[in-house]
Coordinates of C-alpha atoms and ligand atoms in Angstrom, one line a residue:
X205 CA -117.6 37.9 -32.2
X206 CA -117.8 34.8 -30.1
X207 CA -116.1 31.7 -29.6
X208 CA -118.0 28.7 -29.3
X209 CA -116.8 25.1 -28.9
X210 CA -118.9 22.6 -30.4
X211 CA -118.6 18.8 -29.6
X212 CA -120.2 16.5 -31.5
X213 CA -120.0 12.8 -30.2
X214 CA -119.5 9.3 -31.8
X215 CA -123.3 9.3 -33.0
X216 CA -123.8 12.5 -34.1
X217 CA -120.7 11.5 -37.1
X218 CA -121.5 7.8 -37.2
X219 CA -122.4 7.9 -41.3
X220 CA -121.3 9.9 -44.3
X221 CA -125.0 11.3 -43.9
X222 CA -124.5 12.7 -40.5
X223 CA -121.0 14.1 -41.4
X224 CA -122.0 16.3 -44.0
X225 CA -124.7 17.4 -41.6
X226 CA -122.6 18.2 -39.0
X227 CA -120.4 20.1 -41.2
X228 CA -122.8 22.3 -42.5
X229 CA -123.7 22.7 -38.6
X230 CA -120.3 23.7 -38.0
X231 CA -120.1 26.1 -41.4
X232 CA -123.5 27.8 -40.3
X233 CA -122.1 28.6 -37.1
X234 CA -118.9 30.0 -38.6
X235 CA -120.7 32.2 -40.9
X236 CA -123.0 33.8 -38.0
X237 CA -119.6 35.6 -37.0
X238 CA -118.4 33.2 -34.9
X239 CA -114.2 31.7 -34.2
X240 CA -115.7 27.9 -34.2
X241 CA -113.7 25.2 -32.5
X242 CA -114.9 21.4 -33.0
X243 CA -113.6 18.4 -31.1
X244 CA -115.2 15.3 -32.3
X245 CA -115.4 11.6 -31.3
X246 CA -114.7 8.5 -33.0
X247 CA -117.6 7.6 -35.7
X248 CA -120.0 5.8 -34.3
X249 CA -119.1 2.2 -32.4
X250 CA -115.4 2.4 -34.0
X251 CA -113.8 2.9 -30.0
X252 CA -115.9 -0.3 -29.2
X253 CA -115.0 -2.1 -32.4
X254 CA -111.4 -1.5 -32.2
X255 CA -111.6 -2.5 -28.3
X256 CA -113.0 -6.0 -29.8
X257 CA -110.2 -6.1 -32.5
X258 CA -107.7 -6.4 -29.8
X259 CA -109.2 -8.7 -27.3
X260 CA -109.1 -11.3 -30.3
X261 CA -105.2 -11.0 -29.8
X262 CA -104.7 -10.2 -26.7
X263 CA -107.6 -10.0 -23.7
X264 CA -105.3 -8.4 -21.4
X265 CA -103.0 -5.8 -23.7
X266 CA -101.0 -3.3 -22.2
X267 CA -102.4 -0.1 -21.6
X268 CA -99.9 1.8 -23.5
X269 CA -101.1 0.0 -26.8
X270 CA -104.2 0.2 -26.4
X271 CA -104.1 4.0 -25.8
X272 CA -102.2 3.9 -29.1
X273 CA -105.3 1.8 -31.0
X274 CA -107.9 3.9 -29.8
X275 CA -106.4 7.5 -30.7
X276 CA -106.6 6.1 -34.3
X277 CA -110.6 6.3 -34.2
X278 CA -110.8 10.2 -33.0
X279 CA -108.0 11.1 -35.5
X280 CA -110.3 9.1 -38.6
X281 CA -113.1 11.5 -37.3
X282 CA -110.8 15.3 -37.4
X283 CA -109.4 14.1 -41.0
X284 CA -112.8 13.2 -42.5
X285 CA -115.1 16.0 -40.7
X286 CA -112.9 18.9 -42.0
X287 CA -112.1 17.0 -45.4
X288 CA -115.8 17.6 -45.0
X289 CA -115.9 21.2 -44.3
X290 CA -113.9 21.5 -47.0
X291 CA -115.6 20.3 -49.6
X292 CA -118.6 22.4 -48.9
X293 CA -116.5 25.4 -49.6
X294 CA -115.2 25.9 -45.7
X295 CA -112.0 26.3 -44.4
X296 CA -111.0 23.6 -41.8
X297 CA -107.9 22.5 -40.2
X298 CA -107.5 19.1 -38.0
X299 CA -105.3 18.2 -35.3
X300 CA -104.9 15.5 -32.8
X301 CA -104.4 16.1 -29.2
X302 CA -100.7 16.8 -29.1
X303 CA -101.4 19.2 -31.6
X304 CA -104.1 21.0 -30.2
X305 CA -101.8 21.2 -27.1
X306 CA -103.4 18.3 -24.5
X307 CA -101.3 17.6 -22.1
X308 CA -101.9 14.6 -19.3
X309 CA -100.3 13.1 -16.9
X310 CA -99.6 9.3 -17.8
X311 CA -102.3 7.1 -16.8
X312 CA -103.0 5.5 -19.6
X313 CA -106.9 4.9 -20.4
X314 CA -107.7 7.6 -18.0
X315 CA -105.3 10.2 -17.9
X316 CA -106.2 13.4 -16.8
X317 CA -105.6 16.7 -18.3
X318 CA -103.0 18.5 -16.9
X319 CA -102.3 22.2 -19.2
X320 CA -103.0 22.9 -22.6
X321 CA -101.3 24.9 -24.8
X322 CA -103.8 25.7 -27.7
X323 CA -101.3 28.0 -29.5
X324 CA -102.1 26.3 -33.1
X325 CA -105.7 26.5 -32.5
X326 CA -105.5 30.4 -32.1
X327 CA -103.7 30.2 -35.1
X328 CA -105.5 28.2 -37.2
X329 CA -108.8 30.7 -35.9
X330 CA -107.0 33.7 -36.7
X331 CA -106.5 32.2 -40.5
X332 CA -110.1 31.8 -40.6
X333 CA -110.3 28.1 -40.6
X334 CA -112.2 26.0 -38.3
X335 CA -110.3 24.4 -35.5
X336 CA -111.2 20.5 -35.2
X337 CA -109.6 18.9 -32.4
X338 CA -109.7 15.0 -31.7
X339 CA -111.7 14.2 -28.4
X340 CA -110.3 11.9 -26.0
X341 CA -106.7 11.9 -26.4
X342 CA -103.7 13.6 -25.0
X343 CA -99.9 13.5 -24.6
X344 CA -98.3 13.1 -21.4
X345 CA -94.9 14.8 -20.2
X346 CA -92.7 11.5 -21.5
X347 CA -94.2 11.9 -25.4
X348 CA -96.5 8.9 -24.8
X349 CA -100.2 9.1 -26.4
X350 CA -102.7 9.0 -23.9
X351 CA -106.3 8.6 -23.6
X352 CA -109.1 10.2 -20.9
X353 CA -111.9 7.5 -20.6
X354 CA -114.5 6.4 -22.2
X355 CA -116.3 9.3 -23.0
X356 CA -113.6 11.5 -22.6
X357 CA -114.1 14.0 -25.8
X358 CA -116.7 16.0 -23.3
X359 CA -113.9 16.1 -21.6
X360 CA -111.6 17.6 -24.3
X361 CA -114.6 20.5 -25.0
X362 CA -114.9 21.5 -22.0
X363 CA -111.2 21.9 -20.8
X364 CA -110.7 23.8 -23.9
X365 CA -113.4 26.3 -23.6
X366 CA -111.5 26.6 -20.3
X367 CA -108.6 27.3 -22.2
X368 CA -109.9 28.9 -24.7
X369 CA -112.3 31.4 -22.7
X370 CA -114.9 30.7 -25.3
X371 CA -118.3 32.0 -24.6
X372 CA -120.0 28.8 -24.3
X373 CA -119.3 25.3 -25.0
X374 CA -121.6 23.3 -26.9
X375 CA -122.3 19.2 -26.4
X376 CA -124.1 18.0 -29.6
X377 CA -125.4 14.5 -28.9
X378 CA -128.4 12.1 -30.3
X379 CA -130.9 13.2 -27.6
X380 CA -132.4 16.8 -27.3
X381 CA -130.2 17.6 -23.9
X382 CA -130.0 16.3 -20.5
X383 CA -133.5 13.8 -19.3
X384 CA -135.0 13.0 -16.0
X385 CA -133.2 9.4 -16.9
X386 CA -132.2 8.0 -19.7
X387 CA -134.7 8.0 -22.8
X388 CA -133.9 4.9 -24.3
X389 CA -134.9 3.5 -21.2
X390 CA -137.9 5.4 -19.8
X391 CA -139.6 7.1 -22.8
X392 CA -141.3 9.5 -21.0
X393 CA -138.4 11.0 -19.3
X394 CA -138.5 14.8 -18.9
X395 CA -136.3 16.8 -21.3
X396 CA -134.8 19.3 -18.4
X397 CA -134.2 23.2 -19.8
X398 CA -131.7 23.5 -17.2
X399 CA -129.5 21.6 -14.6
X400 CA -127.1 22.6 -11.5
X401 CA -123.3 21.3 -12.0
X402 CA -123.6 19.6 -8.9
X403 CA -126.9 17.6 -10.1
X404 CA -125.3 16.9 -13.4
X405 CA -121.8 16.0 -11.5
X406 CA -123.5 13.5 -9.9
X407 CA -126.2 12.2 -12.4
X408 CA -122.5 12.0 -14.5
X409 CA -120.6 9.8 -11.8
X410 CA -123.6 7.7 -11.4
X411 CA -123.5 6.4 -14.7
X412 CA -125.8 9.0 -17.1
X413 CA -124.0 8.7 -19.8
X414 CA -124.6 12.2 -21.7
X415 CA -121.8 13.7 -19.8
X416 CA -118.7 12.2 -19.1
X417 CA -118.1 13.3 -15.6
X418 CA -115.2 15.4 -15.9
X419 CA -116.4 17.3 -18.5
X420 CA -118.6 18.8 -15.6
X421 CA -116.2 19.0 -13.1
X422 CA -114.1 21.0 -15.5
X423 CA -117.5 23.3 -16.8
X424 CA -118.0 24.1 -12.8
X425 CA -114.2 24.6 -12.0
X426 CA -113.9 27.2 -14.4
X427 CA -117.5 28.3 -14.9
X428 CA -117.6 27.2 -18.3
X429 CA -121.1 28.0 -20.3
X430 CA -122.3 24.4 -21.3
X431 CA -125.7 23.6 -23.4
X432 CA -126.1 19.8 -24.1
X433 CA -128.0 19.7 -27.0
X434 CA -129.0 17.7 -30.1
X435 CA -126.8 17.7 -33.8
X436 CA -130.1 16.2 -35.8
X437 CA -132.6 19.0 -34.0
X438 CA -132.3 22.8 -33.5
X439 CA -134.7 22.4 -30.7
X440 CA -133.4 24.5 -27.4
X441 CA -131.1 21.9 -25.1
X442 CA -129.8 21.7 -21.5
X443 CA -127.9 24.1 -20.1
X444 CA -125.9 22.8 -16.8
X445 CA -124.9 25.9 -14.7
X446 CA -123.8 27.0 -11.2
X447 CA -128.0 27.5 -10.0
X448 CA -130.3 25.9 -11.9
X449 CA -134.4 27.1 -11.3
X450 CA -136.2 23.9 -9.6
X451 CA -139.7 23.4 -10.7
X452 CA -141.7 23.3 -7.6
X453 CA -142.2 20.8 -5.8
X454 CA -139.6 18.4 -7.3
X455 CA -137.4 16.7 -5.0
X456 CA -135.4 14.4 -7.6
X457 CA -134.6 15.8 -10.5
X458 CA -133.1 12.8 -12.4
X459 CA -132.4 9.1 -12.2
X460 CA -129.3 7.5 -12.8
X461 CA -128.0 3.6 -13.4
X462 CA -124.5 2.2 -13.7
X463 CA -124.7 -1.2 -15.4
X464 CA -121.5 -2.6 -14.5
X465 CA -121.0 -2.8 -11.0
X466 CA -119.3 -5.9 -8.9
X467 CA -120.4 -6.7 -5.5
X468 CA -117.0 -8.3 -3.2
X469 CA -117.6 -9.6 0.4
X470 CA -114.7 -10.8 2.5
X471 CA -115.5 -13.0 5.4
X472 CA -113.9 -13.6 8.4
X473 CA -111.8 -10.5 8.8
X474 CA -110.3 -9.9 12.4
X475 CA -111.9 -7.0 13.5
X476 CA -108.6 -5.0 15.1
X477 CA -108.6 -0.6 13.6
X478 CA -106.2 -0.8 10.6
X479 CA -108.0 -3.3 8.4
X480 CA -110.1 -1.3 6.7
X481 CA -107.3 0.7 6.0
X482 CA -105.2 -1.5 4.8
X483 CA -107.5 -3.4 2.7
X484 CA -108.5 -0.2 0.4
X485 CA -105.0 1.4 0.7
X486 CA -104.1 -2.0 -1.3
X487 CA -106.9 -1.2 -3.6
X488 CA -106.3 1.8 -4.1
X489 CA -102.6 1.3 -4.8
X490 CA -103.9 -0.6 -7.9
X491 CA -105.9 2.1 -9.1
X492 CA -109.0 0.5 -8.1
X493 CA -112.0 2.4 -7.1
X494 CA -114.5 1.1 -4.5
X495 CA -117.4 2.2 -4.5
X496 CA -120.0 1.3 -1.4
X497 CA -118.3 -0.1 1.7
X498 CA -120.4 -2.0 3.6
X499 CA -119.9 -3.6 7.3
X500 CA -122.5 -6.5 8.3
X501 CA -121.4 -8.1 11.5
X502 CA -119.1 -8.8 13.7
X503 CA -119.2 -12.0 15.5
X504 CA -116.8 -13.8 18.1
X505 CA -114.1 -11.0 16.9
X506 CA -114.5 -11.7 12.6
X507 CA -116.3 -9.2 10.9
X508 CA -117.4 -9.5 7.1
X509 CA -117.5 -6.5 5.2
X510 CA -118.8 -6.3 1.2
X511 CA -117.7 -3.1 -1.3
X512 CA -118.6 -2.7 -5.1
X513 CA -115.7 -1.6 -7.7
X514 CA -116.4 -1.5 -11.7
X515 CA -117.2 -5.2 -13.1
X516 CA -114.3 -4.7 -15.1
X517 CA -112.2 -4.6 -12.0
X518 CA -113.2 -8.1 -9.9
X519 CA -111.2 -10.1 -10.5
X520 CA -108.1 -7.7 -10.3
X521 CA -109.0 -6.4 -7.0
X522 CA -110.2 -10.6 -5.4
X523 CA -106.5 -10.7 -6.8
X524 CA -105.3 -8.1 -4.5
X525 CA -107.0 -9.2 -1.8
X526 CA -105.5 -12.4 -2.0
X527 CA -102.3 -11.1 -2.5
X528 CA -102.5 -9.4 0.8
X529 CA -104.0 -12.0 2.6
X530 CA -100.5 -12.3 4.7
X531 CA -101.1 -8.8 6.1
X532 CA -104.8 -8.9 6.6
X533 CA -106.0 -12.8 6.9
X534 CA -110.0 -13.8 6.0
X535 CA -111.6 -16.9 5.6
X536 CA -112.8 -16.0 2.4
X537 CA -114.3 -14.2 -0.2
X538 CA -117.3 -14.2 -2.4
X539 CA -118.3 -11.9 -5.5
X540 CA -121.4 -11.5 -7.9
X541 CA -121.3 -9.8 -10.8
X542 CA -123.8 -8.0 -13.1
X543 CA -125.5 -6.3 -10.2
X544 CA -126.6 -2.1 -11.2
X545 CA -126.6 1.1 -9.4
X546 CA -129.6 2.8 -9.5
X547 CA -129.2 6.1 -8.3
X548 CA -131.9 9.5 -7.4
X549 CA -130.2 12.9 -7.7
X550 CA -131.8 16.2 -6.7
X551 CA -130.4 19.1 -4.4
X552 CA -134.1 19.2 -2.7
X553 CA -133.0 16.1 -1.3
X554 CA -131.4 17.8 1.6
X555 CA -134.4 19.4 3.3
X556 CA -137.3 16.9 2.1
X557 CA -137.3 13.5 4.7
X558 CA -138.6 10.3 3.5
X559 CA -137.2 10.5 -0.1
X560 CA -135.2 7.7 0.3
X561 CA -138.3 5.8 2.3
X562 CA -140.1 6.5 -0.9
X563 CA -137.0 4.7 -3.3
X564 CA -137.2 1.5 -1.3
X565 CA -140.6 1.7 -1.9
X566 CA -140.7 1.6 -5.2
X567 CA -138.3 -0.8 -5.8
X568 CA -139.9 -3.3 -3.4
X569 CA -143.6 -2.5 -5.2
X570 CA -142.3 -4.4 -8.0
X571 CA -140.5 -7.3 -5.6
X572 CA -137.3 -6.2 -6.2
X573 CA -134.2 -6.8 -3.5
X574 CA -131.9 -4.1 -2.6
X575 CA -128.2 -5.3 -2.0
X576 CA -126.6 -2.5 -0.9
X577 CA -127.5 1.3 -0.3
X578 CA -125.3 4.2 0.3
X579 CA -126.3 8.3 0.2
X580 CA -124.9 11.6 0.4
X581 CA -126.9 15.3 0.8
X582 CA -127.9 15.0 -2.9
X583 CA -127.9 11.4 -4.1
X584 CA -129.2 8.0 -3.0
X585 CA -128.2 4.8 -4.5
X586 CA -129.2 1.6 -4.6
X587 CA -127.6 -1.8 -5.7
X588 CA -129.9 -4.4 -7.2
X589 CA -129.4 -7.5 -9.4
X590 CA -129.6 -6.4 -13.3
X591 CA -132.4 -8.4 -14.8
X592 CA -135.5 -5.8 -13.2
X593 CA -133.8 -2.5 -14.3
X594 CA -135.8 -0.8 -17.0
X595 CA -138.9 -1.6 -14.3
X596 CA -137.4 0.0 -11.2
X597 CA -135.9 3.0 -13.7
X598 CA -139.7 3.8 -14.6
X599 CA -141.1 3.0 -11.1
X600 CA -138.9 5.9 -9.9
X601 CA -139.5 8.2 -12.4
X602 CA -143.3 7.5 -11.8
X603 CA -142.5 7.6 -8.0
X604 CA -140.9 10.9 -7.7
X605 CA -143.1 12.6 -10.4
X606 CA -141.0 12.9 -13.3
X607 CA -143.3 11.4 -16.0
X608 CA -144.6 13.9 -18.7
X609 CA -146.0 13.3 -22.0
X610 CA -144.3 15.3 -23.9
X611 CA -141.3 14.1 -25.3
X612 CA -138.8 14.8 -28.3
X613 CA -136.0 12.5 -29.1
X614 CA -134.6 12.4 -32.1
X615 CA -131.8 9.7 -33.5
X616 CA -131.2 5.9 -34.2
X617 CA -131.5 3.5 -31.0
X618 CA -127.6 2.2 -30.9
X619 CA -126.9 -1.7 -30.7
X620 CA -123.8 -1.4 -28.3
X621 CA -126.0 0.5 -25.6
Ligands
ADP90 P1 -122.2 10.8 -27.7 O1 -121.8 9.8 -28.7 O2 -122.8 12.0 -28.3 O3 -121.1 11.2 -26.7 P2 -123.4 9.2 -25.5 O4 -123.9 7.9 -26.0 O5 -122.1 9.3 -24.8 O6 -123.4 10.2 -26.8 O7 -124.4 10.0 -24.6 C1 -125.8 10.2 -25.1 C2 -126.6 9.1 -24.5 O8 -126.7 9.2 -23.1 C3 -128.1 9.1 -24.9 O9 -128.3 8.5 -26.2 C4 -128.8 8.5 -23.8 O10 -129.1 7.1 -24.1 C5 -127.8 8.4 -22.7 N1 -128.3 9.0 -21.4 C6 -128.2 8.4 -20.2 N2 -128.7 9.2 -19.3 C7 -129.2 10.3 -19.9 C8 -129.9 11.4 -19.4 N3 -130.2 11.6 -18.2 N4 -130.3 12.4 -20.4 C9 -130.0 12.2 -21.7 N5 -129.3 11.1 -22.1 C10 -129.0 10.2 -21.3
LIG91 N1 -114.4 7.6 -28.6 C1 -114.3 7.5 -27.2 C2 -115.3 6.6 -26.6 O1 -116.1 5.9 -27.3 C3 -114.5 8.9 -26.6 C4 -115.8 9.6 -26.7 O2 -116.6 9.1 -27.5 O3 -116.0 10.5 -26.0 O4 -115.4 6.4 -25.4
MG92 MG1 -120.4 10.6 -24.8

């Protein structure tokens, strides 16, 4: 007998339709001799609809509350998927995080998992039910509710297969498995049978949404089995694993945009060792993350430097900087929003020159500008201004030899995307 987690995200449970097939998906796998565990996301844009609901009364509301509103939407899922399983003759109990044993620590909106103790879900196996745990949620040390980021149920599978030592752990989204790029965008992007952790770590963290970046950090940590696969198909899907077999020849082996990114320059900085330092240290102490540092310049002593962070955090962080103007003075600061990331990924990177010769190329073939560029051993990224994306996106893919013909997606286009 095995034990297989299943996760099945906001989409995938988004109508009365696609719950009842889901359920039957979950039952099936139950009755082919296998202990079944299910964590499930909110249905469809409820996360993003409650968000909304509480901007109306308050566009700045305290974490803590907000961790509160959007636990309701993951527990609506657990109560009506096994109400569900239930009424097609299964046997299903729900829990929420704290039941299921999730602790974090007490960042709210992106608290991290710190032990789990999944002594109910053992129990509620052992009694033959199906286990279906709410994705995304937690409870730290102090009794508070916590959330792990959007996109945090992968999250939830994947630590507990950990915890669990299931045999594999299984992502059931609206696209077939893990893509060259993103379908909805290029729709000729390459379904890929299989995928490193590393590549998929990074594809993750530069903005591919089909994993939420943890989730893999967790799967490669603990060696977690993990398919990404579709919940309308029964078509084969992705698995990401420790070595994944590289087609010949293929240097990139996906593409990668993050559509909310904030460019900040500061001008006029003395250059003396320490600033730098000091500057991110502040940053940092606000839990904001910067992104790509960049230094243009220095000139009679001043040096400018620009760095991007989430657009979500500009105008906290210009805030900081002001704020700390006293310990490191500027003349000023500028920022633009809207800009994207657009990012290759491939671990044939390392030993293949002039991939990065070849990115610029294509980006400037179709008279883009890059802002900013930073790169690592398996990853280059470049920041542009919004409006061209979808054009550079298939440039690249075209560029680096990703386009096929072939291509199976199945699954409503969603508005909020
Ligand atoms: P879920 O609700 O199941 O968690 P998500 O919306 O979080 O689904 O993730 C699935 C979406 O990720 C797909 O619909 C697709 O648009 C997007 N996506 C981005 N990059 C990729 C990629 N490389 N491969 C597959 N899907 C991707
Ligand atoms: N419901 C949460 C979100 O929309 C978590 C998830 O779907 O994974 O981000
Ligand atoms: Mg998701």
């Amino acid at each position: 007998m095995s034990l297989i987690v299943m996760k099945f995200g906001g989409s995938s449970v988004g109508t009365p339709e696609r719950m009842q097939r889901v359920a039957k998906r979950i039952i099936e796998k139950q009755q082919e001799g296998n202990d079944v565990v299910v964590v499930v996301s909110a249905m469809g844009d409820t996360t993003d609809d409650l968000i909304d609901q509480s901007k109306v009364l308050n566009p700045n509301p305290p974490a803590r509350e907000m961790d509160m509103l959007l636990t309701v939407g993951e527990q609506i899922s657990i109560a009506l998927l096994s109400m569900t399983v239930h009424g097609l003759g299964g046997k299903a109990v729900s829990f929420t995080g704290w039941q299921a044993g999730m602790r974090t620590d007490s960042v709210h909106g992106k608290a991290k998992i710190t032990d789990i103790e999944p002594n109910r879900v053992f129990k509620a196996l052992e009694e033959g039910n199906v286990a279906i745990v709410a994705g995304f949620q937690g409870t730290s040390t102090d009794g508070e509710i916590t959330t792990l980021g959007r996109g945090g149920s992968d999250t939830t599978a994947v630590a507990l297969a950990a915890a669990l030592k299931a045999d594999v752990c299984e992502i059931y989204t609206d696209v077939d498995g893990v893509y060259s790029t993103d379908p909805r965008v290029v729709k000729n992007a390459r379904k890929l049978d299989e995928i490193s952790y590393d590549e998929m770590l990074e594809l993750a963290h530069l903005g591919a949404a089909v994993l939420h970046p943890r989730a893999v950090e967790y799967a490669k940590h603990y060696n977690v089995r993990l398919v990404v696969r579709s919940s309308f198909t029964y078509n084969d899907g992705t698995s990401v694993k420790e070595e994944a077999i590289m087609e010949q020849g293929v240097v990139v082996r996906g593409i990668a945009f993050d559509k909310n990114v904030a460019r900040i320059s500061i001008m006029g900085v003395e250059d003396v060792p320490g600033v730098l330092a000091n500057v991110f240290g502040a940053l940092a102490a606000e839990g904001i993350d910067v992104d790509i540092i960049v230094q243009s310049g220095v000139a009679d002593g001043k040096a400018d430097f620009s760095f991007t962070v989430s657009g979500d955090d500009r105008e906290k962080a210009i805030g900081v900087i002001e704020s700390n103007r006293g310990v490191v003075p500027f003349r000023e600061t500028t920022s633009e929003s809207g800009l994207v990331k657009v990012s290759i990924v491939g671990a044939g990177m390392v030993s293949n020159p002039g991939v990065a010769a070849t990115m610029f190329k294509a980006i400037s073939s179709i008279g883009v500008s890059i802002k900013m560029v930073s790169t690592s051993e398996i990853k280059v990224s470049c920041v542009i201004s919004a409006e061209p994306l979808a054009d550079v996106v298939r440039a690249l893919h075209t560029a680096y030899d990703l386009d096929t013909a072939e291509q199976v997606y199945v699954g409503g286009p969603s508005e909020r995307r």
